[in-house]
Amino acid sequence: TFIAAACVAMSLAYPPASAATLSDAVADLAPQDREKVIGAARAFLRGQPKANRSANDLGWDCQAAIALSELGEPGAKERLAGIADALNASREQSKTSGKAIGWAAAGDAKACVQARGGRNVPAACEGSTTIYAFQSGLAMACLARAGSLLDRPELIVTAKAAMDYWSRHRFAKEPCKECVYFATSDSAEDDERYIRNMNLFIAFGASEVGRATKDAALMMTAKQSVRSDIWERTNGNRGYLGKLDPLWTSRPGEAERIENHSASMALLLKVMGATLGDSSIDRQAETVWRDWATCDNKRCQTAGCKYWAGNAAQCQATATAAHCAFRLRDKLAKSQCETHLSLVPSLGSYGLWAILEARP
């Protein structure tokens, strides 16, 4: 069976580093691009977390700091510690047990609506009363890995407690055998919202918490969550919503609603493929990336860079950097990454993470 085979293949060890140093990690790039990346990395490491920075922004920062820590960059672990402390302090806790349950969306209504998958509900911004998959998945992954790298088990404890809470927010109705589908939030308003990227953010958290705690069952849960996304794509869905979402069938063209969320999905899947040692997840990463990278439907061609930023010659958006994670495997990705690096004025943490996650 899928589970039996996966259990045999699973390894709780961390994947080997693909590069010994930051310079090694960008050795394939042109000299001017290497200089830009290394300069951006050093500038990032000199920075400090800003007050009231959102959990999602801190989550991207954390992934860049983790990648740089693994490459042994001076100051990276100190930067990682500051980010992890900020995330740990911003967690929401159970009113009864006091344990971490996850992370809320940013405080403004627009961010809350976006975090709910674009569903504009009158009470869409519930502040700290609603815990979201996007922010929680990133934060759990951050604290779990940071706890291991920094030898700070209390960070892992926070991440594990939050994952225990999210384990209650799995849908009973699943798209396929041996699949798991996580909710978008813990709000009753989202009880039937199947949103592909939100499911994968919790899978990302589960994979890192499972690795940090050596919990094979939790890592299997992450695999089963990804298996849901593989089912979506195998059954013709390249869009934002899952096929079981009530809006999927009521809106024409949902299967082809490819947008910038797909770039982050591809990046998460690529990292999870390495973490979980699963080639099917790695293949899904490339499939989702290619769906996004080659999108030529009307929406991708007319809706602008905020919707689809896969053409690096036209768009230098945050999502465009996702090409760089696949540059060692694909000529199109390499070309788009090089164009992006030549045109983008500066690189943020998301871009750094994507560049440093490239593996053959």
Short mmCIF file of N, CA and C in Angstrom, two decimals, residues 40-204:
data_model
loop_
_atom_site.label_atom_id
_atom_site.label_comp_id
_atom_site.label_asym_id
_atom_site.label_seq_id
_atom_site.Cartn_x
_atom_site.Cartn_y
_atom_site.Cartn_z
N ALA A 40 22.50 40.69 -0.98
CA ALA A 40 21.18 40.69 -0.37
C ALA A 40 21.15 39.83 0.89
N ALA A 41 21.87 38.71 0.85
CA ALA A 41 21.92 37.84 2.02
C ALA A 41 22.61 38.53 3.19
N ARG A 42 23.71 39.20 2.92
CA ARG A 42 24.43 39.88 4.00
C ARG A 42 23.60 41.04 4.56
N ALA A 43 22.88 41.75 3.68
CA ALA A 43 22.02 42.83 4.15
C ALA A 43 20.88 42.28 5.00
N PHE A 44 20.32 41.15 4.58
CA PHE A 44 19.25 40.51 5.35
C PHE A 44 19.75 40.12 6.74
N LEU A 45 20.95 39.58 6.80
CA LEU A 45 21.48 39.13 8.10
C LEU A 45 21.81 40.30 9.02
N ARG A 46 22.05 41.46 8.46
CA ARG A 46 22.31 42.63 9.30
C ARG A 46 21.02 43.24 9.86
N GLY A 47 19.89 42.86 9.28
CA GLY A 47 18.62 43.43 9.69
C GLY A 47 18.12 42.87 11.01
N GLN A 48 17.10 43.51 11.51
CA GLN A 48 16.45 43.07 12.74
C GLN A 48 14.94 43.02 12.50
N PRO A 49 14.23 42.07 13.15
CA PRO A 49 12.78 42.01 12.96
C PRO A 49 12.11 43.33 13.34
N LYS A 50 11.27 43.83 12.45
CA LYS A 50 10.56 45.07 12.73
C LYS A 50 9.41 44.82 13.70
N ALA A 51 9.07 45.84 14.46
CA ALA A 51 7.96 45.71 15.41
C ALA A 51 6.67 45.42 14.65
N ASN A 52 5.87 44.52 15.21
CA ASN A 52 4.55 44.19 14.66
C ASN A 52 4.62 43.59 13.25
N ARG A 53 5.72 42.98 12.90
CA ARG A 53 5.82 42.32 11.61
C ARG A 53 4.90 41.10 11.62
N SER A 54 4.19 40.87 10.52
CA SER A 54 3.19 39.81 10.48
C SER A 54 3.83 38.44 10.54
N ALA A 55 3.04 37.46 10.96
CA ALA A 55 3.55 36.09 11.07
C ALA A 55 3.95 35.55 9.71
N ASN A 56 3.21 35.93 8.64
CA ASN A 56 3.59 35.41 7.32
C ASN A 56 4.91 36.00 6.84
N ASP A 57 5.13 37.31 7.10
CA ASP A 57 6.41 37.91 6.71
C ASP A 57 7.56 37.32 7.53
N LEU A 58 7.32 37.13 8.82
CA LEU A 58 8.34 36.50 9.65
C LEU A 58 8.62 35.07 9.20
N GLY A 59 7.56 34.40 8.71
CA GLY A 59 7.74 33.03 8.24
C GLY A 59 8.66 32.94 7.04
N TRP A 60 8.51 33.86 6.07
CA TRP A 60 9.43 33.88 4.93
C TRP A 60 10.84 34.24 5.39
N ASP A 61 10.93 35.24 6.29
CA ASP A 61 12.24 35.62 6.83
C ASP A 61 12.92 34.41 7.46
N CYS A 62 12.13 33.64 8.18
CA CYS A 62 12.69 32.49 8.89
C CYS A 62 13.27 31.47 7.93
N GLN A 63 12.58 31.21 6.82
CA GLN A 63 13.10 30.22 5.87
C GLN A 63 14.41 30.67 5.26
N ALA A 64 14.53 31.97 4.98
CA ALA A 64 15.81 32.48 4.47
C ALA A 64 16.90 32.35 5.52
N ALA A 65 16.57 32.66 6.77
CA ALA A 65 17.56 32.57 7.85
C ALA A 65 17.97 31.12 8.09
N ILE A 66 17.04 30.19 7.95
CA ILE A 66 17.36 28.77 8.10
C ILE A 66 18.34 28.34 7.01
N ALA A 67 18.02 28.70 5.76
CA ALA A 67 18.90 28.33 4.65
C ALA A 67 20.31 28.89 4.84
N LEU A 68 20.40 30.12 5.29
CA LEU A 68 21.71 30.74 5.50
C LEU A 68 22.43 30.13 6.70
N SER A 69 21.68 29.75 7.72
CA SER A 69 22.29 29.06 8.87
C SER A 69 22.87 27.73 8.46
N GLU A 70 22.15 27.01 7.61
CA GLU A 70 22.64 25.71 7.16
C GLU A 70 23.89 25.84 6.29
N LEU A 71 24.08 27.01 5.70
CA LEU A 71 25.27 27.27 4.90
C LEU A 71 26.40 27.87 5.73
N GLY A 72 26.16 28.03 7.03
CA GLY A 72 27.20 28.51 7.93
C GLY A 72 27.52 29.98 7.83
N GLU A 73 26.59 30.79 7.31
CA GLU A 73 26.84 32.23 7.18
C GLU A 73 26.97 32.88 8.57
N PRO A 74 28.02 33.67 8.78
CA PRO A 74 28.18 34.37 10.07
C PRO A 74 26.96 35.24 10.36
N GLY A 75 26.47 35.13 11.56
CA GLY A 75 25.33 35.93 11.99
C GLY A 75 23.98 35.34 11.66
N ALA A 76 23.95 34.25 10.88
CA ALA A 76 22.67 33.69 10.45
C ALA A 76 21.88 33.11 11.62
N LYS A 77 22.56 32.41 12.51
CA LYS A 77 21.84 31.82 13.64
C LYS A 77 21.32 32.89 14.59
N GLU A 78 22.06 33.97 14.74
CA GLU A 78 21.58 35.07 15.58
C GLU A 78 20.34 35.70 14.95
N ARG A 79 20.37 35.88 13.64
CA ARG A 79 19.20 36.43 12.94
C ARG A 79 18.02 35.47 13.05
N LEU A 80 18.28 34.19 12.91
CA LEU A 80 17.23 33.18 13.03
C LEU A 80 16.62 33.20 14.43
N ALA A 81 17.45 33.33 15.44
CA ALA A 81 16.95 33.36 16.82
C ALA A 81 16.01 34.54 17.03
N GLY A 82 16.35 35.70 16.49
CA GLY A 82 15.50 36.87 16.63
C GLY A 82 14.15 36.68 15.95
N ILE A 83 14.16 36.09 14.78
CA ILE A 83 12.92 35.83 14.05
C ILE A 83 12.07 34.81 14.80
N ALA A 84 12.71 33.73 15.25
CA ALA A 84 11.98 32.69 15.97
C ALA A 84 11.37 33.24 17.26
N ASP A 85 12.11 34.08 17.95
CA ASP A 85 11.58 34.68 19.18
C ASP A 85 10.35 35.54 18.89
N ALA A 86 10.42 36.30 17.79
CA ALA A 86 9.28 37.15 17.43
C ALA A 86 8.07 36.31 17.08
N LEU A 87 8.27 35.24 16.35
CA LEU A 87 7.16 34.35 16.01
C LEU A 87 6.61 33.65 17.25
N ASN A 88 7.49 33.19 18.08
CA ASN A 88 7.07 32.49 19.30
C ASN A 88 6.23 33.41 20.18
N ALA A 89 6.62 34.67 20.25
CA ALA A 89 5.90 35.62 21.08
C ALA A 89 4.53 35.97 20.51
N SER A 90 4.36 35.83 19.21
CA SER A 90 3.10 36.22 18.58
C SER A 90 2.10 35.08 18.45
N ARG A 91 2.42 33.93 18.98
CA ARG A 91 1.51 32.78 18.88
C ARG A 91 0.22 33.03 19.65
N GLU A 92 -0.83 32.39 19.21
CA GLU A 92 -2.09 32.40 19.95
C GLU A 92 -2.13 31.16 20.82
N GLN A 93 -2.74 31.28 21.99
CA GLN A 93 -2.76 30.19 22.95
C GLN A 93 -4.18 29.81 23.33
N SER A 94 -4.34 28.56 23.70
CA SER A 94 -5.63 28.08 24.19
C SER A 94 -5.98 28.78 25.50
N LYS A 95 -7.22 29.21 25.61
CA LYS A 95 -7.66 29.89 26.83
C LYS A 95 -7.78 28.91 28.00
N THR A 96 -7.85 27.64 27.71
CA THR A 96 -7.99 26.65 28.79
C THR A 96 -6.65 26.02 29.17
N SER A 97 -5.87 25.58 28.16
CA SER A 97 -4.62 24.88 28.47
C SER A 97 -3.40 25.80 28.45
N GLY A 98 -3.51 26.94 27.78
CA GLY A 98 -2.37 27.83 27.65
C GLY A 98 -1.37 27.39 26.59
N LYS A 99 -1.66 26.29 25.89
CA LYS A 99 -0.75 25.79 24.87
C LYS A 99 -0.95 26.55 23.55
N ALA A 100 0.10 26.58 22.75
CA ALA A 100 0.03 27.24 21.45
C ALA A 100 -0.99 26.53 20.57
N ILE A 101 -1.77 27.33 19.81
CA ILE A 101 -2.73 26.76 18.87
C ILE A 101 -2.50 27.23 17.44
N GLY A 102 -1.67 28.25 17.25
CA GLY A 102 -1.39 28.71 15.90
C GLY A 102 -1.19 30.20 15.84
N TRP A 103 -1.32 30.74 14.63
CA TRP A 103 -1.04 32.15 14.40
C TRP A 103 -2.19 32.78 13.62
N ALA A 104 -2.50 34.02 13.97
CA ALA A 104 -3.58 34.74 13.32
C ALA A 104 -3.07 35.48 12.10
N ALA A 105 -4.01 35.99 11.31
CA ALA A 105 -3.66 36.80 10.15
C ALA A 105 -3.27 38.19 10.61
N ALA A 106 -2.72 38.98 9.68
CA ALA A 106 -2.44 40.39 9.96
C ALA A 106 -3.74 41.09 10.31
N GLY A 107 -3.64 42.21 10.99
CA GLY A 107 -4.80 42.82 11.60
C GLY A 107 -5.75 43.56 10.70
N ASP A 108 -5.38 43.87 9.46
CA ASP A 108 -6.29 44.64 8.63
C ASP A 108 -7.25 43.73 7.87
N ALA A 109 -8.40 44.25 7.52
CA ALA A 109 -9.46 43.46 6.92
C ALA A 109 -9.03 42.82 5.60
N LYS A 110 -8.26 43.56 4.79
CA LYS A 110 -7.83 43.02 3.50
C LYS A 110 -7.01 41.76 3.68
N ALA A 111 -6.06 41.80 4.63
CA ALA A 111 -5.21 40.63 4.85
C ALA A 111 -6.04 39.46 5.35
N CYS A 112 -7.02 39.72 6.19
CA CYS A 112 -7.84 38.65 6.72
C CYS A 112 -8.67 38.01 5.62
N VAL A 113 -9.24 38.81 4.75
CA VAL A 113 -10.02 38.28 3.64
C VAL A 113 -9.15 37.43 2.73
N GLN A 114 -7.94 37.91 2.43
CA GLN A 114 -7.03 37.15 1.60
C GLN A 114 -6.68 35.82 2.26
N ALA A 115 -6.47 35.85 3.57
CA ALA A 115 -6.11 34.64 4.28
C ALA A 115 -7.25 33.63 4.29
N ARG A 116 -8.49 34.10 4.13
CA ARG A 116 -9.64 33.22 4.11
C ARG A 116 -9.93 32.71 2.71
N GLY A 117 -8.98 32.88 1.79
CA GLY A 117 -9.18 32.36 0.46
C GLY A 117 -10.00 33.27 -0.43
N GLY A 118 -10.08 34.55 -0.05
CA GLY A 118 -10.78 35.50 -0.88
C GLY A 118 -12.27 35.55 -0.62
N ARG A 119 -12.74 34.86 0.39
CA ARG A 119 -14.17 34.87 0.71
C ARG A 119 -14.48 36.07 1.58
N ASN A 120 -15.25 37.00 1.07
CA ASN A 120 -15.52 38.24 1.79
C ASN A 120 -16.73 38.05 2.70
N VAL A 121 -16.48 37.67 3.92
CA VAL A 121 -17.52 37.42 4.91
C VAL A 121 -17.67 38.67 5.77
N PRO A 122 -18.87 39.03 6.18
CA PRO A 122 -19.03 40.25 6.99
C PRO A 122 -18.09 40.32 8.19
N ALA A 123 -17.90 39.19 8.83
CA ALA A 123 -16.98 39.17 9.99
C ALA A 123 -15.66 38.53 9.59
N ALA A 124 -15.18 38.88 8.42
CA ALA A 124 -14.00 38.19 7.88
C ALA A 124 -12.76 38.39 8.72
N CYS A 125 -12.63 39.53 9.37
CA CYS A 125 -11.44 39.77 10.18
C CYS A 125 -11.80 39.60 11.64
N GLU A 126 -11.47 38.42 12.17
CA GLU A 126 -11.81 38.13 13.55
C GLU A 126 -10.60 38.26 14.48
N GLY A 127 -9.53 38.82 13.96
CA GLY A 127 -8.35 39.04 14.80
C GLY A 127 -7.82 37.73 15.36
N SER A 128 -7.45 37.75 16.62
CA SER A 128 -6.81 36.60 17.23
C SER A 128 -7.78 35.46 17.52
N THR A 129 -9.09 35.65 17.23
CA THR A 129 -10.02 34.55 17.46
C THR A 129 -9.98 33.52 16.33
N THR A 130 -9.37 33.86 15.21
CA THR A 130 -9.28 32.93 14.09
C THR A 130 -7.82 32.62 13.80
N ILE A 131 -7.52 31.33 13.69
CA ILE A 131 -6.16 30.87 13.42
C ILE A 131 -6.12 30.39 11.98
N TYR A 132 -5.11 30.80 11.25
CA TYR A 132 -5.05 30.54 9.82
C TYR A 132 -3.95 29.57 9.43
N ALA A 133 -4.23 28.81 8.36
CA ALA A 133 -3.29 27.80 7.88
C ALA A 133 -2.02 28.41 7.32
N PHE A 134 -2.14 29.49 6.56
CA PHE A 134 -0.97 30.12 5.95
C PHE A 134 0.06 30.50 7.00
N GLN A 135 -0.36 31.34 7.95
CA GLN A 135 0.55 31.81 8.98
C GLN A 135 1.02 30.68 9.89
N SER A 136 0.10 29.79 10.26
CA SER A 136 0.45 28.73 11.21
C SER A 136 1.41 27.72 10.60
N GLY A 137 1.19 27.36 9.33
CA GLY A 137 2.10 26.40 8.70
C GLY A 137 3.51 26.92 8.61
N LEU A 138 3.65 28.18 8.17
CA LEU A 138 4.98 28.78 8.09
C LEU A 138 5.64 28.87 9.46
N ALA A 139 4.85 29.29 10.46
CA ALA A 139 5.41 29.48 11.80
C ALA A 139 5.82 28.15 12.43
N MET A 140 5.00 27.13 12.27
CA MET A 140 5.35 25.82 12.82
C MET A 140 6.63 25.29 12.18
N ALA A 141 6.72 25.42 10.86
CA ALA A 141 7.92 24.96 10.17
C ALA A 141 9.15 25.72 10.65
N CYS A 142 8.98 27.02 10.85
CA CYS A 142 10.09 27.85 11.31
C CYS A 142 10.57 27.41 12.68
N LEU A 143 9.64 27.34 13.63
CA LEU A 143 10.05 27.05 15.01
C LEU A 143 10.61 25.64 15.16
N ALA A 144 10.05 24.70 14.40
CA ALA A 144 10.56 23.33 14.49
C ALA A 144 12.01 23.24 14.01
N ARG A 145 12.27 23.84 12.86
CA ARG A 145 13.63 23.77 12.31
C ARG A 145 14.58 24.65 13.11
N ALA A 146 14.12 25.83 13.51
CA ALA A 146 14.97 26.71 14.31
C ALA A 146 15.32 26.06 15.64
N GLY A 147 14.35 25.38 16.23
CA GLY A 147 14.62 24.70 17.50
C GLY A 147 15.72 23.67 17.38
N SER A 148 15.76 22.97 16.25
CA SER A 148 16.81 21.98 16.02
C SER A 148 18.16 22.65 15.76
N LEU A 149 18.16 23.67 14.91
CA LEU A 149 19.42 24.33 14.56
C LEU A 149 20.02 25.09 15.73
N LEU A 150 19.16 25.66 16.57
CA LEU A 150 19.65 26.49 17.67
C LEU A 150 19.73 25.74 18.99
N ASP A 151 19.35 24.45 18.96
CA ASP A 151 19.31 23.65 20.18
C ASP A 151 18.42 24.32 21.23
N ARG A 152 17.22 24.68 20.81
CA ARG A 152 16.25 25.31 21.70
C ARG A 152 14.95 24.51 21.66
N PRO A 153 14.86 23.50 22.48
CA PRO A 153 13.69 22.60 22.43
C PRO A 153 12.36 23.29 22.72
N GLU A 154 12.39 24.43 23.40
CA GLU A 154 11.13 25.10 23.70
C GLU A 154 10.43 25.59 22.44
N LEU A 155 11.21 25.88 21.41
CA LEU A 155 10.62 26.29 20.14
C LEU A 155 9.90 25.12 19.48
N ILE A 156 10.50 23.95 19.59
CA ILE A 156 9.88 22.74 19.04
C ILE A 156 8.60 22.41 19.80
N VAL A 157 8.62 22.62 21.10
CA VAL A 157 7.42 22.37 21.92
C VAL A 157 6.26 23.24 21.45
N THR A 158 6.54 24.52 21.18
CA THR A 158 5.50 25.42 20.68
C THR A 158 4.96 24.93 19.34
N ALA A 159 5.86 24.57 18.43
CA ALA A 159 5.45 24.11 17.11
C ALA A 159 4.62 22.83 17.21
N LYS A 160 5.03 21.91 18.08
CA LYS A 160 4.31 20.64 18.23
C LYS A 160 2.92 20.87 18.82
N ALA A 161 2.81 21.78 19.78
CA ALA A 161 1.50 22.07 20.38
C ALA A 161 0.55 22.63 19.33
N ALA A 162 1.06 23.54 18.50
CA ALA A 162 0.23 24.12 17.45
C ALA A 162 -0.18 23.05 16.44
N MET A 163 0.73 22.15 16.11
CA MET A 163 0.40 21.08 15.16
C MET A 163 -0.63 20.13 15.75
N ASP A 164 -0.56 19.88 17.04
CA ASP A 164 -1.58 19.05 17.70
C ASP A 164 -2.96 19.69 17.55
N TYR A 165 -3.01 21.01 17.68
CA TYR A 165 -4.27 21.73 17.52
C TYR A 165 -4.76 21.61 16.07
N TRP A 166 -3.85 21.78 15.12
CA TRP A 166 -4.25 21.71 13.71
C TRP A 166 -4.66 20.30 13.30
N SER A 167 -4.19 19.31 14.02
CA SER A 167 -4.58 17.93 13.69
C SER A 167 -6.07 17.71 13.88
N ARG A 168 -6.72 18.59 14.64
CA ARG A 168 -8.17 18.50 14.83
C ARG A 168 -8.93 19.13 13.67
N HIS A 169 -8.21 19.82 12.80
CA HIS A 169 -8.86 20.54 11.71
C HIS A 169 -8.57 19.89 10.37
N ARG A 170 -8.73 18.58 10.36
CA ARG A 170 -8.67 17.79 9.15
C ARG A 170 -10.10 17.51 8.71
N PHE A 171 -10.35 17.59 7.43
CA PHE A 171 -11.71 17.34 6.95
C PHE A 171 -12.02 15.84 6.98
N ALA A 172 -13.26 15.54 7.40
CA ALA A 172 -13.71 14.15 7.37
C ALA A 172 -13.90 13.69 5.93
N LYS A 173 -14.34 14.60 5.06
CA LYS A 173 -14.52 14.30 3.65
C LYS A 173 -13.20 14.52 2.93
N GLU A 174 -12.61 13.44 2.47
CA GLU A 174 -11.29 13.51 1.84
C GLU A 174 -11.40 13.14 0.37
N PRO A 175 -10.54 13.71 -0.47
CA PRO A 175 -10.67 13.51 -1.91
C PRO A 175 -10.21 12.15 -2.42
N CYS A 176 -9.43 11.44 -1.63
CA CYS A 176 -8.88 10.18 -2.11
C CYS A 176 -8.49 9.29 -0.94
N LYS A 177 -8.29 8.02 -1.25
CA LYS A 177 -7.88 7.07 -0.23
C LYS A 177 -6.51 7.43 0.31
N GLU A 178 -6.33 7.32 1.62
CA GLU A 178 -5.06 7.62 2.28
C GLU A 178 -4.64 9.07 2.05
N CYS A 179 -5.62 9.97 2.05
CA CYS A 179 -5.37 11.40 1.90
C CYS A 179 -5.76 12.14 3.16
N VAL A 180 -5.19 13.31 3.33
CA VAL A 180 -5.54 14.24 4.40
C VAL A 180 -5.74 15.61 3.77
N TYR A 181 -6.76 16.33 4.21
CA TYR A 181 -6.98 17.69 3.72
C TYR A 181 -7.23 18.59 4.92
N PHE A 182 -6.35 19.58 5.10
CA PHE A 182 -6.47 20.49 6.23
C PHE A 182 -7.32 21.71 5.89
N ALA A 183 -7.99 22.21 6.92
CA ALA A 183 -8.85 23.38 6.76
C ALA A 183 -8.03 24.64 6.54
N THR A 184 -8.69 25.67 6.03
CA THR A 184 -8.06 26.97 5.80
C THR A 184 -7.84 27.73 7.11
N SER A 185 -8.77 27.56 8.03
CA SER A 185 -8.66 28.20 9.34
C SER A 185 -9.43 27.36 10.34
N ASP A 186 -9.43 27.80 11.60
CA ASP A 186 -10.22 27.07 12.59
C ASP A 186 -11.61 27.67 12.76
N SER A 187 -12.00 28.58 11.88
CA SER A 187 -13.32 29.19 11.93
C SER A 187 -14.37 28.29 11.30
N ALA A 188 -15.56 28.28 11.87
CA ALA A 188 -16.66 27.51 11.30
C ALA A 188 -17.01 28.00 9.90
N GLU A 189 -16.67 29.25 9.58
CA GLU A 189 -16.93 29.78 8.24
C GLU A 189 -16.14 29.04 7.17
N ASP A 190 -15.08 28.36 7.57
CA ASP A 190 -14.20 27.68 6.61
C ASP A 190 -14.34 26.16 6.66
N ASP A 191 -15.42 25.67 7.28
CA ASP A 191 -15.57 24.23 7.46
C ASP A 191 -15.64 23.45 6.17
N GLU A 192 -16.04 24.08 5.07
CA GLU A 192 -16.12 23.37 3.80
C GLU A 192 -15.25 23.99 2.73
N ARG A 193 -14.27 24.81 3.14
CA ARG A 193 -13.40 25.45 2.16
C ARG A 193 -12.17 24.60 1.89
N TYR A 194 -12.11 24.04 0.71
CA TYR A 194 -10.95 23.26 0.29
C TYR A 194 -10.06 24.17 -0.55
N ILE A 195 -8.94 24.59 0.01
CA ILE A 195 -8.05 25.52 -0.68
C ILE A 195 -6.66 24.89 -0.71
N ARG A 196 -6.17 24.65 -1.91
CA ARG A 196 -4.99 23.81 -2.09
C ARG A 196 -3.77 24.34 -1.36
N ASN A 197 -3.48 25.62 -1.51
CA ASN A 197 -2.23 26.10 -0.90
C ASN A 197 -2.31 26.10 0.62
N MET A 198 -3.51 26.35 1.18
CA MET A 198 -3.64 26.34 2.63
C MET A 198 -3.39 24.95 3.20
N ASN A 199 -3.90 23.93 2.52
CA ASN A 199 -3.63 22.56 2.91
C ASN A 199 -2.13 22.28 2.94
N LEU A 200 -1.42 22.78 1.92
CA LEU A 200 0.02 22.51 1.84
C LEU A 200 0.82 23.27 2.88
N PHE A 201 0.36 24.45 3.30
CA PHE A 201 1.09 25.16 4.35
C PHE A 201 1.07 24.35 5.65
N ILE A 202 -0.05 23.73 5.98
CA ILE A 202 -0.08 22.89 7.18
C ILE A 202 0.75 21.64 6.98
N ALA A 203 0.72 21.09 5.77
CA ALA A 203 1.59 19.94 5.48
C ALA A 203 3.05 20.29 5.69
N PHE A 204 3.43 21.50 5.28
CA PHE A 204 4.80 21.97 5.47
C PHE A 204 5.15 22.02 6.96
#
